[in-house]
Amino acid sequence: KKKGDTAFRQKDFSMAIDCYSQFIDVGTMVSPTIYARRCLSYLMNDMPQQALDDAVQALAIFPTWPTAFYLQAAALFSLGKENEAREALKDGSAVEARSKGH
């Protein structure tokens, strides 16, 4: 995980993907943050379908995390699915508003 975080900060997204994938494959701890960072890395490497898959995984682990909805929207938009992206943004905004008590 640390190697992935370092690669991510250095904008070496291919290395980050590899490191995060190894961490996920070990399966010692399921973390929505790992999926989110790998999702962003996929997006930066123009791999929107893989990014979407990771955003969905992050949502499955933490269904009330607005960031996962926003990542899902970004991936959907990159795939040309603008209507679905808008829905994900609305869902994320609604979840965020509920979590802040608005």
PDB file of N, CA and C in Angstrom:
ATOM      1  N   LYS A   1       0.831  -1.192   0.000  1.00  0.00           N
ATOM      2  CA  LYS A   1       0.000   0.000   0.000  1.00  0.00           C
ATOM      3  C   LYS A   1       0.875   1.255   0.000  1.00  0.00           C
ATOM      4  N   LYS A   2       1.915   1.247   0.828  1.00  0.00           N
ATOM      5  CA  LYS A   2       2.778   2.430   0.901  1.00  0.00           C
ATOM      6  C   LYS A   2       3.452   2.705  -0.435  1.00  0.00           C
ATOM      7  N   LYS A   3       3.889   1.636  -1.119  1.00  0.00           N
ATOM      8  CA  LYS A   3       4.517   1.821  -2.431  1.00  0.00           C
ATOM      9  C   LYS A   3       3.514   2.428  -3.408  1.00  0.00           C
ATOM     10  N   GLY A   4       2.271   1.978  -3.337  1.00  0.00           N
ATOM     11  CA  GLY A   4       1.222   2.533  -4.192  1.00  0.00           C
ATOM     12  C   GLY A   4       0.975   3.995  -3.892  1.00  0.00           C
ATOM     13  N   ASP A   5       0.933   4.329  -2.604  1.00  0.00           N
ATOM     14  CA  ASP A   5       0.721   5.725  -2.209  1.00  0.00           C
ATOM     15  C   ASP A   5       1.860   6.617  -2.704  1.00  0.00           C
ATOM     16  N   THR A   6       3.088   6.110  -2.583  1.00  0.00           N
ATOM     17  CA  THR A   6       4.247   6.882  -3.047  1.00  0.00           C
ATOM     18  C   THR A   6       4.176   7.088  -4.555  1.00  0.00           C
ATOM     19  N   ALA A   7       3.893   6.021  -5.280  1.00  0.00           N
ATOM     20  CA  ALA A   7       3.786   6.120  -6.742  1.00  0.00           C
ATOM     21  C   ALA A   7       2.663   7.076  -7.130  1.00  0.00           C
ATOM     22  N   PHE A   8       1.545   7.016  -6.404  1.00  0.00           N
ATOM     23  CA  PHE A   8       0.403   7.890  -6.681  1.00  0.00           C
ATOM     24  C   PHE A   8       0.807   9.353  -6.507  1.00  0.00           C
ATOM     25  N   ARG A   9       1.479   9.651  -5.401  1.00  0.00           N
ATOM     26  CA  ARG A   9       1.913  11.030  -5.140  1.00  0.00           C
ATOM     27  C   ARG A   9       2.908  11.515  -6.186  1.00  0.00           C
ATOM     28  N   GLN A  10       3.698  10.588  -6.715  1.00  0.00           N
ATOM     29  CA  GLN A  10       4.682  10.944  -7.739  1.00  0.00           C
ATOM     30  C   GLN A  10       4.088  10.918  -9.148  1.00  0.00           C
ATOM     31  N   LYS A  11       2.780  10.703  -9.213  1.00  0.00           N
ATOM     32  CA  LYS A  11       2.050  10.657 -10.483  1.00  0.00           C
ATOM     33  C   LYS A  11       2.526   9.528 -11.405  1.00  0.00           C
ATOM     34  N   ASP A  12       3.060   8.463 -10.803  1.00  0.00           N
ATOM     35  CA  ASP A  12       3.418   7.256 -11.547  1.00  0.00           C
ATOM     36  C   ASP A  12       2.222   6.313 -11.424  1.00  0.00           C
ATOM     37  N   PHE A  13       1.187   6.598 -12.219  1.00  0.00           N
ATOM     38  CA  PHE A  13      -0.088   5.918 -12.047  1.00  0.00           C
ATOM     39  C   PHE A  13      -0.038   4.444 -12.437  1.00  0.00           C
ATOM     40  N   SER A  14       0.799   4.077 -13.402  1.00  0.00           N
ATOM     41  CA  SER A  14       0.935   2.659 -13.757  1.00  0.00           C
ATOM     42  C   SER A  14       1.496   1.869 -12.579  1.00  0.00           C
ATOM     43  N   MET A  15       2.516   2.411 -11.940  1.00  0.00           N
ATOM     44  CA  MET A  15       3.095   1.753 -10.765  1.00  0.00           C
ATOM     45  C   MET A  15       2.079   1.718  -9.626  1.00  0.00           C
ATOM     46  N   ALA A  16       1.330   2.795  -9.440  1.00  0.00           N
ATOM     47  CA  ALA A  16       0.306   2.828  -8.392  1.00  0.00           C
ATOM     48  C   ALA A  16      -0.732   1.735  -8.631  1.00  0.00           C
ATOM     49  N   ILE A  17      -1.169   1.582  -9.881  1.00  0.00           N
ATOM     50  CA  ILE A  17      -2.143   0.533 -10.211  1.00  0.00           C
ATOM     51  C   ILE A  17      -1.579  -0.830  -9.827  1.00  0.00           C
ATOM     52  N   ASP A  18      -0.327  -1.093 -10.209  1.00  0.00           N
ATOM     53  CA  ASP A  18       0.295  -2.386  -9.891  1.00  0.00           C
ATOM     54  C   ASP A  18       0.363  -2.622  -8.386  1.00  0.00           C
ATOM     55  N   CYS A  19       0.802  -1.621  -7.652  1.00  0.00           N
ATOM     56  CA  CYS A  19       0.941  -1.764  -6.198  1.00  0.00           C
ATOM     57  C   CYS A  19      -0.412  -1.949  -5.520  1.00  0.00           C
ATOM     58  N   TYR A  20      -1.383  -1.142  -5.905  1.00  0.00           N
ATOM     59  CA  TYR A  20      -2.709  -1.270  -5.302  1.00  0.00           C
ATOM     60  C   TYR A  20      -3.345  -2.609  -5.670  1.00  0.00           C
ATOM     61  N   SER A  21      -3.115  -3.076  -6.887  1.00  0.00           N
ATOM     62  CA  SER A  21      -3.659  -4.373  -7.303  1.00  0.00           C
ATOM     63  C   SER A  21      -3.060  -5.492  -6.459  1.00  0.00           C
ATOM     64  N   GLN A  22      -1.760  -5.431  -6.210  1.00  0.00           N
ATOM     65  CA  GLN A  22      -1.122  -6.441  -5.363  1.00  0.00           C
ATOM     66  C   GLN A  22      -1.707  -6.402  -3.956  1.00  0.00           C
ATOM     67  N   PHE A  23      -1.934  -5.214  -3.437  1.00  0.00           N
ATOM     68  CA  PHE A  23      -2.497  -5.068  -2.093  1.00  0.00           C
ATOM     69  C   PHE A  23      -3.906  -5.663  -2.039  1.00  0.00           C
ATOM     70  N   ILE A  24      -4.705  -5.384  -3.072  1.00  0.00           N
ATOM     71  CA  ILE A  24      -6.074  -5.911  -3.128  1.00  0.00           C
ATOM     72  C   ILE A  24      -6.043  -7.428  -3.250  1.00  0.00           C
ATOM     73  N   ASP A  25      -5.131  -7.954  -4.086  1.00  0.00           N
ATOM     74  CA  ASP A  25      -5.048  -9.399  -4.300  1.00  0.00           C
ATOM     75  C   ASP A  25      -4.679 -10.153  -3.028  1.00  0.00           C
ATOM     76  N   VAL A  26      -3.867  -9.538  -2.166  1.00  0.00           N
ATOM     77  CA  VAL A  26      -3.495 -10.176  -0.906  1.00  0.00           C
ATOM     78  C   VAL A  26      -4.735 -10.350  -0.034  1.00  0.00           C
ATOM     79  N   GLY A  27      -5.643  -9.378  -0.094  1.00  0.00           N
ATOM     80  CA  GLY A  27      -6.933  -9.492   0.571  1.00  0.00           C
ATOM     81  C   GLY A  27      -6.909  -9.405   2.081  1.00  0.00           C
ATOM     82  N   THR A  28      -5.845  -8.848   2.662  1.00  0.00           N
ATOM     83  CA  THR A  28      -5.795  -8.768   4.118  1.00  0.00           C
ATOM     84  C   THR A  28      -6.763  -7.720   4.666  1.00  0.00           C
ATOM     85  N   MET A  29      -6.993  -6.673   3.898  1.00  0.00           N
ATOM     86  CA  MET A  29      -7.888  -5.613   4.353  1.00  0.00           C
ATOM     87  C   MET A  29      -8.572  -4.996   3.135  1.00  0.00           C
ATOM     88  N   VAL A  30      -9.879  -4.961   3.169  1.00  0.00           N
ATOM     89  CA  VAL A  30     -10.620  -4.356   2.065  1.00  0.00           C
ATOM     90  C   VAL A  30     -10.840  -2.888   2.405  1.00  0.00           C
ATOM     91  N   SER A  31     -10.286  -2.018   1.586  1.00  0.00           N
ATOM     92  CA  SER A  31     -10.344  -0.586   1.863  1.00  0.00           C
ATOM     93  C   SER A  31     -10.927   0.163   0.672  1.00  0.00           C
ATOM     94  N   PRO A  32     -11.973   0.957   0.907  1.00  0.00           N
ATOM     95  CA  PRO A  32     -12.504   1.750  -0.205  1.00  0.00           C
ATOM     96  C   PRO A  32     -11.493   2.774  -0.709  1.00  0.00           C
ATOM     97  N   THR A  33     -10.585   3.207   0.168  1.00  0.00           N
ATOM     98  CA  THR A  33      -9.575   4.185  -0.237  1.00  0.00           C
ATOM     99  C   THR A  33      -8.629   3.607  -1.280  1.00  0.00           C
ATOM    100  N   ILE A  34      -8.262   2.346  -1.127  1.00  0.00           N
ATOM    101  CA  ILE A  34      -7.380   1.702  -2.111  1.00  0.00           C
ATOM    102  C   ILE A  34      -8.074   1.664  -3.466  1.00  0.00           C
ATOM    103  N   TYR A  35      -9.351   1.263  -3.463  1.00  0.00           N
ATOM    104  CA  TYR A  35     -10.101   1.240  -4.727  1.00  0.00           C
ATOM    105  C   TYR A  35     -10.220   2.644  -5.314  1.00  0.00           C
ATOM    106  N   ALA A  36     -10.413   3.641  -4.461  1.00  0.00           N
ATOM    107  CA  ALA A  36     -10.539   5.019  -4.945  1.00  0.00           C
ATOM    108  C   ALA A  36      -9.240   5.497  -5.582  1.00  0.00           C
ATOM    109  N   ARG A  37      -8.128   5.202  -4.944  1.00  0.00           N
ATOM    110  CA  ARG A  37      -6.842   5.643  -5.504  1.00  0.00           C
ATOM    111  C   ARG A  37      -6.512   4.896  -6.789  1.00  0.00           C
ATOM    112  N   ARG A  38      -6.846   3.605  -6.816  1.00  0.00           N
ATOM    113  CA  ARG A  38      -6.594   2.866  -8.056  1.00  0.00           C
ATOM    114  C   ARG A  38      -7.537   3.359  -9.145  1.00  0.00           C
ATOM    115  N   CYS A  39      -8.763   3.704  -8.772  1.00  0.00           N
ATOM    116  CA  CYS A  39      -9.720   4.278  -9.720  1.00  0.00           C
ATOM    117  C   CYS A  39      -9.145   5.548 -10.341  1.00  0.00           C
ATOM    118  N   LEU A  40      -8.645   6.437  -9.510  1.00  0.00           N
ATOM    119  CA  LEU A  40      -8.039   7.676 -10.021  1.00  0.00           C
ATOM    120  C   LEU A  40      -6.843   7.377 -10.918  1.00  0.00           C
ATOM    121  N   SER A  41      -6.056   6.398 -10.527  1.00  0.00           N
ATOM    122  CA  SER A  41      -4.897   6.022 -11.342  1.00  0.00           C
ATOM    123  C   SER A  41      -5.343   5.500 -12.703  1.00  0.00           C
ATOM    124  N   TYR A  42      -6.398   4.688 -12.703  1.00  0.00           N
ATOM    125  CA  TYR A  42      -6.943   4.206 -13.977  1.00  0.00           C
ATOM    126  C   TYR A  42      -7.429   5.378 -14.831  1.00  0.00           C
ATOM    127  N   LEU A  43      -8.119   6.319 -14.205  1.00  0.00           N
ATOM    128  CA  LEU A  43      -8.604   7.480 -14.958  1.00  0.00           C
ATOM    129  C   LEU A  43      -7.443   8.258 -15.568  1.00  0.00           C
ATOM    130  N   MET A  44      -6.381   8.428 -14.810  1.00  0.00           N
ATOM    131  CA  MET A  44      -5.223   9.166 -15.308  1.00  0.00           C
ATOM    132  C   MET A  44      -4.501   8.417 -16.429  1.00  0.00           C
ATOM    133  N   ASN A  45      -4.685   7.097 -16.484  1.00  0.00           N
ATOM    134  CA  ASN A  45      -4.075   6.280 -17.538  1.00  0.00           C
ATOM    135  C   ASN A  45      -5.063   5.991 -18.665  1.00  0.00           C
ATOM    136  N   ASP A  46      -6.164   6.738 -18.701  1.00  0.00           N
ATOM    137  CA  ASP A  46      -7.181   6.580 -19.740  1.00  0.00           C
ATOM    138  C   ASP A  46      -7.713   5.147 -19.801  1.00  0.00           C
ATOM    139  N   MET A  47      -8.080   4.635 -18.632  1.00  0.00           N
ATOM    140  CA  MET A  47      -8.652   3.300 -18.499  1.00  0.00           C
ATOM    141  C   MET A  47      -9.982   3.425 -17.756  1.00  0.00           C
ATOM    142  N   PRO A  48     -10.989   4.073 -18.397  1.00  0.00           N
ATOM    143  CA  PRO A  48     -12.218   4.407 -17.677  1.00  0.00           C
ATOM    144  C   PRO A  48     -13.054   3.211 -17.231  1.00  0.00           C
ATOM    145  N   GLN A  49     -13.046   2.115 -17.987  1.00  0.00           N
ATOM    146  CA  GLN A  49     -13.856   0.965 -17.569  1.00  0.00           C
ATOM    147  C   GLN A  49     -13.310   0.366 -16.274  1.00  0.00           C
ATOM    148  N   GLN A  50     -12.002   0.242 -16.187  1.00  0.00           N
ATOM    149  CA  GLN A  50     -11.397  -0.263 -14.957  1.00  0.00           C
ATOM    150  C   GLN A  50     -11.641   0.712 -13.808  1.00  0.00           C
ATOM    151  N   ALA A  51     -11.601   1.999 -14.106  1.00  0.00           N
ATOM    152  CA  ALA A  51     -11.884   3.015 -13.088  1.00  0.00           C
ATOM    153  C   ALA A  51     -13.308   2.861 -12.571  1.00  0.00           C
ATOM    154  N   LEU A  52     -14.239   2.649 -13.484  1.00  0.00           N
ATOM    155  CA  LEU A  52     -15.634   2.466 -13.081  1.00  0.00           C
ATOM    156  C   LEU A  52     -15.775   1.233 -12.193  1.00  0.00           C
ATOM    157  N   ASP A  53     -15.122   0.151 -12.570  1.00  0.00           N
ATOM    158  CA  ASP A  53     -15.194  -1.071 -11.760  1.00  0.00           C
ATOM    159  C   ASP A  53     -14.714  -0.808 -10.331  1.00  0.00           C
ATOM    160  N   ASP A  54     -13.626  -0.050 -10.188  1.00  0.00           N
ATOM    161  CA  ASP A  54     -13.112   0.245  -8.850  1.00  0.00           C
ATOM    162  C   ASP A  54     -14.014   1.207  -8.084  1.00  0.00           C
ATOM    163  N   ALA A  55     -14.616   2.160  -8.773  1.00  0.00           N
ATOM    164  CA  ALA A  55     -15.558   3.068  -8.105  1.00  0.00           C
ATOM    165  C   ALA A  55     -16.743   2.275  -7.558  1.00  0.00           C
ATOM    166  N   VAL A  56     -17.217   1.322  -8.348  1.00  0.00           N
ATOM    167  CA  VAL A  56     -18.333   0.470  -7.910  1.00  0.00           C
ATOM    168  C   VAL A  56     -17.908  -0.371  -6.700  1.00  0.00           C
ATOM    169  N   GLN A  57     -16.675  -0.885  -6.715  1.00  0.00           N
ATOM    170  CA  GLN A  57     -16.173  -1.647  -5.562  1.00  0.00           C
ATOM    171  C   GLN A  57     -16.101  -0.767  -4.313  1.00  0.00           C
ATOM    172  N   ALA A  58     -15.623   0.454  -4.475  1.00  0.00           N
ATOM    173  CA  ALA A  58     -15.550   1.371  -3.331  1.00  0.00           C
ATOM    174  C   ALA A  58     -16.944   1.632  -2.768  1.00  0.00           C
ATOM    175  N   LEU A  59     -17.923   1.780  -3.658  1.00  0.00           N
ATOM    176  CA  LEU A  59     -19.308   1.991  -3.211  1.00  0.00           C
ATOM    177  C   LEU A  59     -19.868   0.760  -2.512  1.00  0.00           C
ATOM    178  N   ALA A  60     -19.501  -0.417  -2.995  1.00  0.00           N
ATOM    179  CA  ALA A  60     -19.984  -1.647  -2.362  1.00  0.00           C
ATOM    180  C   ALA A  60     -19.460  -1.760  -0.927  1.00  0.00           C
ATOM    181  N   ILE A  61     -18.227  -1.320  -0.719  1.00  0.00           N
ATOM    182  CA  ILE A  61     -17.617  -1.385   0.612  1.00  0.00           C
ATOM    183  C   ILE A  61     -18.141  -0.271   1.513  1.00  0.00           C
ATOM    184  N   PHE A  62     -18.330   0.910   0.946  1.00  0.00           N
ATOM    185  CA  PHE A  62     -18.695   2.100   1.727  1.00  0.00           C
ATOM    186  C   PHE A  62     -19.769   2.868   0.952  1.00  0.00           C
ATOM    187  N   PRO A  63     -21.029   2.397   1.025  1.00  0.00           N
ATOM    188  CA  PRO A  63     -22.103   2.968   0.193  1.00  0.00           C
ATOM    189  C   PRO A  63     -22.520   4.394   0.548  1.00  0.00           C
ATOM    190  N   THR A  64     -21.996   4.935   1.633  1.00  0.00           N
ATOM    191  CA  THR A  64     -22.351   6.311   2.001  1.00  0.00           C
ATOM    192  C   THR A  64     -21.154   7.251   1.862  1.00  0.00           C
ATOM    193  N   TRP A  65     -20.212   6.900   1.005  1.00  0.00           N
ATOM    194  CA  TRP A  65     -19.010   7.711   0.792  1.00  0.00           C
ATOM    195  C   TRP A  65     -19.176   8.533  -0.479  1.00  0.00           C
ATOM    196  N   PRO A  66     -19.408   9.833  -0.356  1.00  0.00           N
ATOM    197  CA  PRO A  66     -19.641  10.665  -1.542  1.00  0.00           C
ATOM    198  C   PRO A  66     -18.515  10.594  -2.570  1.00  0.00           C
ATOM    199  N   THR A  67     -17.286  10.484  -2.115  1.00  0.00           N
ATOM    200  CA  THR A  67     -16.149  10.429  -3.040  1.00  0.00           C
ATOM    201  C   THR A  67     -16.297   9.295  -4.042  1.00  0.00           C
ATOM    202  N   ALA A  68     -16.789   8.152  -3.593  1.00  0.00           N
ATOM    203  CA  ALA A  68     -16.962   7.011  -4.495  1.00  0.00           C
ATOM    204  C   ALA A  68     -17.982   7.332  -5.584  1.00  0.00           C
ATOM    205  N   PHE A  69     -19.032   8.057  -5.226  1.00  0.00           N
ATOM    206  CA  PHE A  69     -20.018   8.471  -6.236  1.00  0.00           C
ATOM    207  C   PHE A  69     -19.385   9.420  -7.252  1.00  0.00           C
ATOM    208  N   TYR A  70     -18.562  10.340  -6.770  1.00  0.00           N
ATOM    209  CA  TYR A  70     -17.933  11.304  -7.675  1.00  0.00           C
ATOM    210  C   TYR A  70     -16.941  10.614  -8.606  1.00  0.00           C
ATOM    211  N   LEU A  71     -16.226   9.629  -8.085  1.00  0.00           N
ATOM    212  CA  LEU A  71     -15.318   8.858  -8.939  1.00  0.00           C
ATOM    213  C   LEU A  71     -16.102   8.059  -9.977  1.00  0.00           C
ATOM    214  N   GLN A  72     -17.220   7.502  -9.541  1.00  0.00           N
ATOM    215  CA  GLN A  72     -18.074   6.773 -10.476  1.00  0.00           C
ATOM    216  C   GLN A  72     -18.541   7.714 -11.585  1.00  0.00           C
ATOM    217  N   ALA A  73     -18.933   8.909 -11.221  1.00  0.00           N
ATOM    218  CA  ALA A  73     -19.388   9.887 -12.214  1.00  0.00           C
ATOM    219  C   ALA A  73     -18.271  10.226 -13.196  1.00  0.00           C
ATOM    220  N   ALA A  74     -17.064  10.420 -12.689  1.00  0.00           N
ATOM    221  CA  ALA A  74     -15.933  10.743 -13.568  1.00  0.00           C
ATOM    222  C   ALA A  74     -15.662   9.611 -14.551  1.00  0.00           C
ATOM    223  N   ALA A  75     -15.725   8.382 -14.067  1.00  0.00           N
ATOM    224  CA  ALA A  75     -15.491   7.229 -14.942  1.00  0.00           C
ATOM    225  C   ALA A  75     -16.602   7.113 -15.984  1.00  0.00           C
ATOM    226  N   LEU A  76     -17.836   7.283 -15.550  1.00  0.00           N
ATOM    227  CA  LEU A  76     -18.963   7.215 -16.491  1.00  0.00           C
ATOM    228  C   LEU A  76     -18.851   8.302 -17.553  1.00  0.00           C
ATOM    229  N   PHE A  77     -18.483   9.490 -17.136  1.00  0.00           N
ATOM    230  CA  PHE A  77     -18.320  10.586 -18.088  1.00  0.00           C
ATOM    231  C   PHE A  77     -17.227  10.249 -19.104  1.00  0.00           C
ATOM    232  N   SER A  78     -16.134   9.675 -18.623  1.00  0.00           N
ATOM    233  CA  SER A  78     -15.036   9.286 -19.518  1.00  0.00           C
ATOM    234  C   SER A  78     -15.465   8.208 -20.506  1.00  0.00           C
ATOM    235  N   LEU A  79     -16.455   7.425 -20.116  1.00  0.00           N
ATOM    236  CA  LEU A  79     -16.979   6.377 -20.996  1.00  0.00           C
ATOM    237  C   LEU A  79     -18.064   6.907 -21.936  1.00  0.00           C
ATOM    238  N   GLY A  80     -18.354   8.207 -21.839  1.00  0.00           N
ATOM    239  CA  GLY A  80     -19.374   8.802 -22.693  1.00  0.00           C
ATOM    240  C   GLY A  80     -20.792   8.583 -22.201  1.00  0.00           C
ATOM    241  N   LYS A  81     -20.938   8.208 -20.940  1.00  0.00           N
ATOM    242  CA  LYS A  81     -22.262   7.940 -20.358  1.00  0.00           C
ATOM    243  C   LYS A  81     -22.669   9.129 -19.493  1.00  0.00           C
ATOM    244  N   GLU A  82     -22.950  10.252 -20.175  1.00  0.00           N
ATOM    245  CA  GLU A  82     -23.196  11.506 -19.464  1.00  0.00           C
ATOM    246  C   GLU A  82     -24.414  11.445 -18.553  1.00  0.00           C
ATOM    247  N   ASN A  83     -25.504  10.822 -19.007  1.00  0.00           N
ATOM    248  CA  ASN A  83     -26.713  10.763 -18.172  1.00  0.00           C
ATOM    249  C   ASN A  83     -26.464   9.971 -16.892  1.00  0.00           C
ATOM    250  N   GLU A  84     -25.792   8.838 -17.027  1.00  0.00           N
ATOM    251  CA  GLU A  84     -25.476   8.037 -15.845  1.00  0.00           C
ATOM    252  C   GLU A  84     -24.508   8.790 -14.930  1.00  0.00           C
ATOM    253  N   ALA A  85     -23.587   9.538 -15.526  1.00  0.00           N
ATOM    254  CA  ALA A  85     -22.646  10.336 -14.732  1.00  0.00           C
ATOM    255  C   ALA A  85     -23.395  11.386 -13.923  1.00  0.00           C
ATOM    256  N   ARG A  86     -24.374  12.030 -14.550  1.00  0.00           N
ATOM    257  CA  ARG A  86     -25.175  13.035 -13.833  1.00  0.00           C
ATOM    258  C   ARG A  86     -25.919  12.403 -12.656  1.00  0.00           C
ATOM    259  N   GLU A  87     -26.452  11.212 -12.867  1.00  0.00           N
ATOM    260  CA  GLU A  87     -27.166  10.523 -11.787  1.00  0.00           C
ATOM    261  C   GLU A  87     -26.221  10.205 -10.622  1.00  0.00           C
ATOM    262  N   ALA A  88     -25.017   9.758 -10.950  1.00  0.00           N
ATOM    263  CA  ALA A  88     -24.037   9.455  -9.900  1.00  0.00           C
ATOM    264  C   ALA A  88     -23.675  10.723  -9.127  1.00  0.00           C
ATOM    265  N   LEU A  89     -23.540  11.844  -9.843  1.00  0.00           N
ATOM    266  CA  LEU A  89     -23.260  13.118  -9.166  1.00  0.00           C
ATOM    267  C   LEU A  89     -24.402  13.508  -8.234  1.00  0.00           C
ATOM    268  N   LYS A  90     -25.637  13.341  -8.713  1.00  0.00           N
ATOM    269  CA  LYS A  90     -26.799  13.655  -7.864  1.00  0.00           C
ATOM    270  C   LYS A  90     -26.810  12.773  -6.624  1.00  0.00           C
ATOM    271  N   ASP A  91     -26.546  11.471  -6.830  1.00  0.00           N
ATOM    272  CA  ASP A  91     -26.533  10.543  -5.695  1.00  0.00           C
ATOM    273  C   ASP A  91     -25.445  10.930  -4.696  1.00  0.00           C
ATOM    274  N   GLY A  92     -24.269  11.266  -5.201  1.00  0.00           N
ATOM    275  CA  GLY A  92     -23.175  11.673  -4.322  1.00  0.00           C
ATOM    276  C   GLY A  92     -23.502  12.934  -3.553  1.00  0.00           C
ATOM    277  N   SER A  93     -24.117  13.891  -4.227  1.00  0.00           N
ATOM    278  CA  SER A  93     -24.507  15.141  -3.564  1.00  0.00           C
ATOM    279  C   SER A  93     -25.541  14.884  -2.480  1.00  0.00           C
ATOM    280  N   ALA A  94     -26.497  13.995  -2.768  1.00  0.00           N
ATOM    281  CA  ALA A  94     -27.529  13.673  -1.783  1.00  0.00           C
ATOM    282  C   ALA A  94     -26.923  12.993  -0.560  1.00  0.00           C
ATOM    283  N   VAL A  95     -26.019  12.058  -0.789  1.00  0.00           N
ATOM    284  CA  VAL A  95     -25.360  11.363   0.320  1.00  0.00           C
ATOM    285  C   VAL A  95     -24.541  12.349   1.149  1.00  0.00           C
ATOM    286  N   GLU A  96     -23.825  13.236   0.469  1.00  0.00           N
ATOM    287  CA  GLU A  96     -23.007  14.222   1.178  1.00  0.00           C
ATOM    288  C   GLU A  96     -23.882  15.165   2.001  1.00  0.00           C
ATOM    289  N   ALA A  97     -24.993  15.587   1.441  1.00  0.00           N
ATOM    290  CA  ALA A  97     -25.901  16.481   2.168  1.00  0.00           C
ATOM    291  C   ALA A  97     -26.462  15.786   3.407  1.00  0.00           C
ATOM    292  N   ARG A  98     -26.833  14.505   3.266  1.00  0.00           N
ATOM    293  CA  ARG A  98     -27.359  13.759   4.417  1.00  0.00           C
ATOM    294  C   ARG A  98     -26.291  13.600   5.500  1.00  0.00           C
ATOM    295  N   SER A  99     -25.056  13.357   5.084  1.00  0.00           N
ATOM    296  CA  SER A  99     -23.995  13.138   6.074  1.00  0.00           C
ATOM    297  C   SER A  99     -23.654  14.422   6.828  1.00  0.00           C
ATOM    298  N   LYS A 100     -23.920  15.556   6.212  1.00  0.00           N
ATOM    299  CA  LYS A 100     -23.647  16.839   6.867  1.00  0.00           C
ATOM    300  C   LYS A 100     -24.881  17.387   7.570  1.00  0.00           C
ATOM    301  N   GLY A 101     -25.976  16.621   7.518  1.00  0.00           N
ATOM    302  CA  GLY A 101     -27.172  17.011   8.233  1.00  0.00           C
ATOM    303  C   GLY A 101     -27.993  18.098   7.592  1.00  0.00           C
ATOM    304  N   HIS A 102     -27.838  18.298   6.283  1.00  0.00           N
ATOM    305  CA  HIS A 102     -28.618  19.326   5.581  1.00  0.00           C
ATOM    306  C   HIS A 102     -29.934  18.773   5.126  1.00  0.00           C
TER     307      HIS A 102
END
